[in-house]
């Protein structure tokens, strides 16, 4: 007989630590509530949820599985990773912190999502990790890298709740439904990177290379006379990278599609191979800080060389100029989150580089 915990045992073990998150109606009418989502106990006084669940509010109402209500203060949010932290000074005695995995799960791992879908408190759904290393849009102009894909049912109201392995370890913060049998969750490596900063400082300051890129697909490789389809093509360059990198200066048509040409191709950073924008974004988010210097391996005009770039800090959502202009400086706050609302549309990013969707790193 297997010693693996059952779904029932997982539920009984973790449900006291999963909460329903309610946002008071913006009109101030206490008889009505605004949005609702989910969250989980992160440490002895903090609950983690999604940025798009709490929005711009300063306080939320939390309902625990035992029926207890608490009011929590939103002490930090990050729209770029769609994470938020709520401070609760008097957690119920049985609301134990849920451990967050140190690494990402693998496709095929069995998982369960617990939360408040459609306002139905304490709901558990079960499935598998369907994929990893996905990019998920946030409506900020940046995508969340390393997102976990699952076939466990994730519906409105599940957002902010935990995606768990059978031993009760958090391997994702649920945030989006992409379609039938496709849900997404912020990965544990992103959670472990961002949440401590939100707890300590109220903000997370991601590094910013300030370039627009597309993956080097076969079409992009053909248009740019490249030997292989790998790396990322630099389309536009902002201030942080202008002295080092060269962007595209024209477009050509390949099989009826306009393709940018003439820019550098980044194929490595700090000795790690870069095959896609997903890998570049993931490295910058998880391994670097503003002010760090990174070594980029670049291919230009058939030559390969390494150049150093000092990273900046991402601008506030909505403040980044349009394509072709320099990125603006983000205003620095002190101890309080960015007050701009988070995600717009949700679902898998998946934009093929030929679709004209040019991400910025």
Coordinates of N, CA and C in Angstrom, one line a residue, residues 168-303:
X168 N 1.1 18.8 0.8 CA 0.7 20.1 1.4 C 1.7 21.2 1.1
X169 N 2.6 21.0 0.1 CA 3.6 22.1 -0.2 C 3.0 22.9 -1.4
X170 N 3.1 24.3 -1.2 CA 2.7 25.2 -2.3 C 3.6 25.2 -3.5
X171 N 3.1 24.8 -4.6 CA 3.9 24.8 -5.9 C 3.3 25.8 -6.9
X172 N 2.4 26.7 -6.4 CA 1.9 27.8 -7.3 C 0.9 28.6 -6.6
X173 N 0.7 29.8 -7.0 CA -0.4 30.7 -6.6 C -1.3 30.9 -7.8
X174 N -2.5 30.3 -7.7 CA -3.4 30.3 -8.8 C -3.8 31.7 -9.2
X175 N -3.8 31.9 -10.5 CA -4.2 33.3 -11.0 C -5.0 33.3 -12.2
X176 N -5.1 32.3 -13.0 CA -5.8 32.5 -14.3 C -6.3 31.2 -14.8
X177 N -7.3 31.3 -15.6 CA -7.9 30.2 -16.4 C -7.7 30.5 -17.8
X178 N -7.0 29.6 -18.6 CA -6.7 29.9 -19.9 C -7.7 29.2 -20.9
X179 N -8.5 28.3 -20.4 CA -9.4 27.6 -21.3 C -9.8 26.3 -20.7
X180 N -10.5 25.4 -21.4 CA -10.9 24.2 -20.8 C -9.7 23.4 -20.4
X181 N -9.7 23.0 -19.1 CA -8.7 22.1 -18.6 C -7.3 22.8 -18.6
X182 N -7.3 24.1 -18.6 CA -6.0 24.8 -18.6 C -6.1 25.9 -17.6
X183 N -5.3 25.8 -16.5 CA -5.2 26.9 -15.5 C -3.7 27.2 -15.3
X184 N -3.5 28.4 -14.7 CA -2.1 28.8 -14.5 C -1.9 29.3 -13.0
X185 N -0.7 29.2 -12.6 CA -0.3 29.6 -11.2 C 1.1 30.2 -11.3
X186 N 1.3 31.2 -10.4 CA 2.6 31.8 -10.3 C 3.5 30.7 -9.6
X187 N 4.7 30.5 -10.2 CA 5.6 29.4 -9.7 C 6.2 29.7 -8.3
X188 N 6.6 28.7 -7.6 CA 7.2 28.9 -6.3 C 8.5 29.6 -6.3
X189 N 9.3 29.5 -7.4 CA 10.5 30.2 -7.4 C 10.3 31.7 -7.5
X190 N 9.2 32.1 -8.2 CA 8.8 33.6 -8.2 C 8.2 34.0 -6.9
X191 N 7.4 33.2 -6.3 CA 6.9 33.5 -4.9 C 8.0 33.7 -3.9
X192 N 9.0 32.8 -3.9 CA 10.0 32.9 -2.9 C 10.9 34.1 -3.2
X193 N 10.9 34.6 -4.4 CA 11.7 35.8 -4.8 C 11.0 37.1 -4.4
X194 N 9.7 37.1 -4.6 CA 8.9 38.3 -4.6 C 8.3 38.6 -3.2
X195 N 7.7 37.5 -2.6 CA 6.9 37.7 -1.4 C 7.8 38.3 -0.2
X196 N 9.0 37.8 0.0 CA 9.8 38.3 1.1 C 10.0 39.8 1.0
X197 N 10.2 40.3 -0.2 CA 10.3 41.8 -0.5 C 9.1 42.5 -0.2
X198 N 7.9 41.9 -0.5 CA 6.6 42.6 -0.2 C 6.4 42.6 1.3
X199 N 6.8 41.6 2.0 CA 6.6 41.6 3.5 C 7.5 42.6 4.1
X200 N 8.8 42.7 3.6 CA 9.7 43.6 4.2 C 9.6 45.1 3.8
X201 N 9.4 45.3 2.5 CA 9.4 46.6 2.0 C 8.1 47.1 1.4
X202 N 7.2 46.3 1.2 CA 5.9 46.6 0.5 C 6.0 46.7 -1.0
X203 N 7.2 46.6 -1.6 CA 7.4 46.6 -3.0 C 8.4 45.6 -3.4
X204 N 8.4 45.1 -4.6 CA 9.4 44.3 -5.2 C 10.0 45.1 -6.4
X205 N 11.3 45.2 -6.5 CA 11.9 46.1 -7.5 C 12.6 45.1 -8.6
X206 N 11.9 44.8 -9.7 CA 12.5 43.9 -10.6 C 13.6 44.7 -11.5
X207 N 14.6 43.9 -11.9 CA 15.6 44.5 -12.8 C 15.0 44.7 -14.2
X208 N 15.7 45.6 -14.9 CA 15.1 46.1 -16.2 C 16.3 46.2 -17.2
X209 N 16.2 45.4 -18.3 CA 17.2 45.5 -19.3 C 16.8 46.6 -20.3
X210 N 15.5 46.8 -20.4 CA 15.0 47.8 -21.3 C 15.3 47.6 -22.8
X211 N 14.9 46.4 -23.2 CA 15.0 46.1 -24.7 C 13.7 45.4 -25.0
X212 N 13.3 45.6 -26.3 CA 12.1 44.9 -26.8 C 12.7 43.8 -27.7
X213 N 12.1 42.6 -27.5 CA 12.7 41.4 -28.2 C 11.6 40.5 -28.8
X214 N 12.0 39.7 -29.8 CA 11.2 38.6 -30.3 C 12.1 37.4 -30.3
X215 N 11.5 36.2 -30.1 CA 12.2 35.0 -30.2 C 12.7 34.8 -31.7
X216 N 13.8 34.2 -31.8 CA 14.4 34.0 -33.2 C 13.7 32.7 -33.7
X217 N 12.5 32.8 -34.3 CA 11.8 31.7 -34.9 C 12.5 31.4 -36.3
X218 N 12.1 30.3 -36.9 CA 12.7 30.1 -38.3 C 12.4 31.3 -39.2
X219 N 11.2 31.9 -39.1 CA 11.0 33.0 -40.0 C 11.9 34.2 -39.7
X220 N 12.1 34.5 -38.4 CA 13.0 35.6 -38.0 C 14.4 35.3 -38.4
X221 N 14.8 34.0 -38.2 CA 16.2 33.6 -38.6 C 16.4 33.8 -40.1
X222 N 15.4 33.4 -40.9 CA 15.5 33.5 -42.4 C 15.6 35.0 -42.8
X223 N 14.8 35.8 -42.2 CA 14.8 37.2 -42.5 C 16.1 37.9 -42.2
X224 N 16.7 37.5 -41.1 CA 18.0 38.1 -40.6 C 19.2 37.3 -41.0
X225 N 19.0 36.3 -41.9 CA 20.2 35.6 -42.4 C 21.0 34.9 -41.3
X226 N 20.3 34.3 -40.4 CA 20.9 33.6 -39.2 C 21.0 32.1 -39.5
X227 N 22.0 31.5 -39.0 CA 22.3 30.1 -39.3 C 21.3 29.2 -38.5
X228 N 20.8 29.6 -37.3 CA 19.9 28.8 -36.6 C 18.9 29.6 -35.9
X229 N 17.7 29.0 -35.5 CA 16.6 29.7 -34.9 C 16.8 29.5 -33.4
X230 N 17.5 30.4 -32.7 CA 17.7 30.3 -31.3 C 18.1 31.7 -30.8
X231 N 17.8 32.0 -29.5 CA 18.1 33.3 -29.0 C 17.0 34.3 -29.2
X232 N 17.2 35.5 -28.8 CA 16.2 36.6 -29.0 C 16.8 37.7 -29.8
X233 N 16.0 38.2 -30.7 CA 16.3 39.3 -31.6 C 16.0 40.6 -30.8
X234 N 16.9 41.6 -30.7 CA 16.7 42.9 -30.1 C 16.0 43.8 -31.1
X235 N 14.8 44.2 -30.9 CA 14.0 45.0 -31.8 C 14.3 46.5 -31.5
X236 N 14.1 46.9 -30.2 CA 14.3 48.3 -29.7 C 15.2 48.3 -28.5
X237 N 15.9 49.4 -28.3 CA 16.8 49.5 -27.2 C 16.6 50.8 -26.4
X238 N 16.4 50.7 -25.1 CA 16.3 51.9 -24.3 C 17.6 52.3 -23.7
X239 N 17.5 53.3 -22.8 CA 18.7 53.9 -22.3 C 19.7 53.0 -21.6
X240 N 19.1 52.0 -20.8 CA 20.1 51.1 -20.0 C 21.0 50.4 -20.9
X241 N 20.5 50.0 -22.1 CA 21.3 49.1 -23.0 C 21.8 49.8 -24.3
X242 N 21.5 51.1 -24.5 CA 21.8 51.7 -25.8 C 23.2 51.7 -26.2
X243 N 24.1 51.8 -25.2 CA 25.5 51.9 -25.5 C 26.1 50.5 -25.9
X244 N 25.4 49.5 -25.7 CA 25.9 48.1 -25.9 C 25.2 47.4 -27.0
X245 N 23.9 47.5 -27.0 CA 23.1 46.7 -27.9 C 22.5 47.5 -29.1
X246 N 22.3 46.8 -30.2 CA 21.8 47.5 -31.4 C 20.4 46.9 -31.7
X247 N 19.5 47.8 -31.9 CA 18.1 47.3 -32.2 C 17.9 47.2 -33.7
X248 N 16.8 46.8 -34.1 CA 16.4 46.6 -35.6 C 16.2 48.0 -36.2
X249 N 16.6 48.2 -37.4 CA 16.4 49.5 -38.1 C 15.5 49.4 -39.3
X250 N 14.9 48.3 -39.6 CA 14.0 48.2 -40.7 C 13.2 46.9 -40.6
X251 N 12.3 46.7 -41.5 CA 11.5 45.5 -41.6 C 11.6 44.9 -43.0
X252 N 11.3 43.6 -43.1 CA 11.2 43.0 -44.4 C 10.0 42.1 -44.4
X253 N 9.5 41.6 -45.5 CA 8.4 40.8 -45.5 C 8.8 39.4 -45.9
X254 N 8.3 38.4 -45.1 CA 8.6 37.0 -45.4 C 7.3 36.3 -45.4
X255 N 7.0 35.7 -46.5 CA 5.7 35.0 -46.7 C 4.5 35.8 -46.2
X256 N 4.5 37.1 -46.6 CA 3.4 38.0 -46.3 C 3.4 38.6 -44.9
X257 N 4.5 38.4 -44.1 CA 4.5 38.9 -42.8 C 5.7 39.9 -42.7
X258 N 5.5 41.0 -41.9 CA 6.6 41.9 -41.7 C 7.4 41.4 -40.5
X259 N 8.7 41.4 -40.7 CA 9.7 40.8 -39.7 C 10.7 41.9 -39.5
X260 N 11.0 42.3 -38.2 CA 12.1 43.2 -38.0 C 13.5 42.6 -38.3
X261 N 14.4 43.4 -38.8 CA 15.7 42.9 -39.1 C 16.8 43.9 -38.7
X262 N 18.0 43.5 -38.6 CA 19.1 44.3 -38.4 C 19.6 44.5 -37.0
X263 N 18.9 43.8 -36.0 CA 19.2 44.0 -34.6 C 20.2 42.9 -34.1
X264 N 20.7 43.1 -32.9 CA 21.6 42.0 -32.3 C 20.7 40.8 -31.9
X265 N 21.4 39.7 -31.7 CA 20.7 38.5 -31.2 C 21.4 38.1 -29.9
X266 N 20.7 38.1 -28.8 CA 21.2 37.7 -27.5 C 21.0 36.2 -27.4
X267 N 22.2 35.5 -27.1 CA 22.1 34.1 -27.0 C 22.6 33.6 -25.6
X268 N 23.0 34.5 -24.8 CA 23.5 34.1 -23.4 C 23.5 35.3 -22.5
X269 N 23.4 34.9 -21.2 CA 23.6 35.9 -20.1 C 24.3 35.3 -19.0
X270 N 25.4 35.9 -18.5 CA 26.2 35.5 -17.4 C 26.6 34.0 -17.6
X271 N 26.9 33.6 -18.8 CA 27.3 32.2 -19.1 C 26.2 31.2 -19.3
X272 N 25.0 31.6 -19.1 CA 23.8 30.7 -19.3 C 23.3 30.9 -20.7
X273 N 23.0 29.9 -21.4 CA 22.4 29.9 -22.8 C 21.0 30.5 -22.7
X274 N 20.7 31.4 -23.6 CA 19.4 32.0 -23.8 C 18.8 31.6 -25.1
X275 N 17.7 30.8 -25.1 CA 17.1 30.3 -26.3 C 15.8 31.1 -26.6
X276 N 15.2 31.8 -25.6 CA 13.9 32.4 -25.8 C 13.8 33.6 -24.9
X277 N 12.7 34.4 -25.2 CA 12.4 35.5 -24.3 C 12.0 35.0 -22.9
X278 N 11.4 33.8 -22.9 CA 11.0 33.2 -21.6 C 12.2 33.0 -20.7
X279 N 13.3 32.5 -21.3 CA 14.5 32.2 -20.5 C 15.2 33.5 -20.1
X280 N 15.2 34.5 -20.9 CA 15.8 35.8 -20.6 C 15.0 36.5 -19.5
X281 N 13.7 36.5 -19.6 CA 12.8 37.1 -18.6 C 13.0 36.4 -17.2
X282 N 13.0 35.1 -17.3 CA 13.1 34.3 -16.0 C 14.4 34.6 -15.3
X283 N 15.5 34.7 -16.1 CA 16.8 34.9 -15.5 C 16.8 36.3 -14.8
X284 N 16.4 37.3 -15.5 CA 16.4 38.7 -15.0 C 15.5 38.8 -13.8
X285 N 14.4 38.1 -13.7 CA 13.5 38.3 -12.6 C 14.0 37.5 -11.4
X286 N 14.5 36.3 -11.6 CA 14.9 35.5 -10.4 C 16.3 35.6 -10.0
X287 N 17.2 36.1 -10.8 CA 18.6 36.1 -10.5 C 19.3 37.5 -10.4
X288 N 18.6 38.5 -10.7 CA 19.2 39.9 -10.8 C 18.4 40.9 -10.0
X289 N 19.1 42.0 -9.7 CA 18.5 43.2 -9.1 C 18.9 44.4 -9.9
X290 N 18.1 45.5 -9.7 CA 18.5 46.8 -10.3 C 19.9 47.2 -9.9
X291 N 20.7 47.6 -10.8 CA 22.0 48.0 -10.5 C 23.1 46.9 -10.7
X292 N 22.6 45.7 -10.9 CA 23.5 44.6 -11.2 C 24.1 44.7 -12.6
X293 N 25.3 44.2 -12.8 CA 25.9 44.2 -14.1 C 25.8 42.8 -14.6
X294 N 25.3 42.6 -15.9 CA 25.2 41.3 -16.4 C 26.0 41.2 -17.7
X295 N 26.6 40.1 -18.0 CA 27.3 39.9 -19.3 C 26.5 39.2 -20.3
X296 N 26.2 39.9 -21.4 CA 25.4 39.4 -22.5 C 26.2 38.8 -23.6
X297 N 25.9 37.6 -24.0 CA 26.5 37.1 -25.2 C 25.7 37.4 -26.4
X298 N 26.3 38.1 -27.4 CA 25.6 38.7 -28.5 C 26.2 38.3 -29.8
X299 N 25.3 38.1 -30.8 CA 25.7 37.8 -32.1 C 25.3 39.0 -33.0
X300 N 26.3 39.5 -33.7 CA 26.1 40.7 -34.6 C 26.9 40.5 -35.9
X301 N 26.3 40.6 -37.0 CA 27.0 40.5 -38.3 C 27.9 39.3 -38.4
X302 N 27.4 38.2 -37.9 CA 28.1 36.9 -38.0 C 29.2 36.8 -36.9
X303 N 29.4 37.7 -36.1 CA 30.4 37.6 -35.0 C 29.7 37.5 -33.6

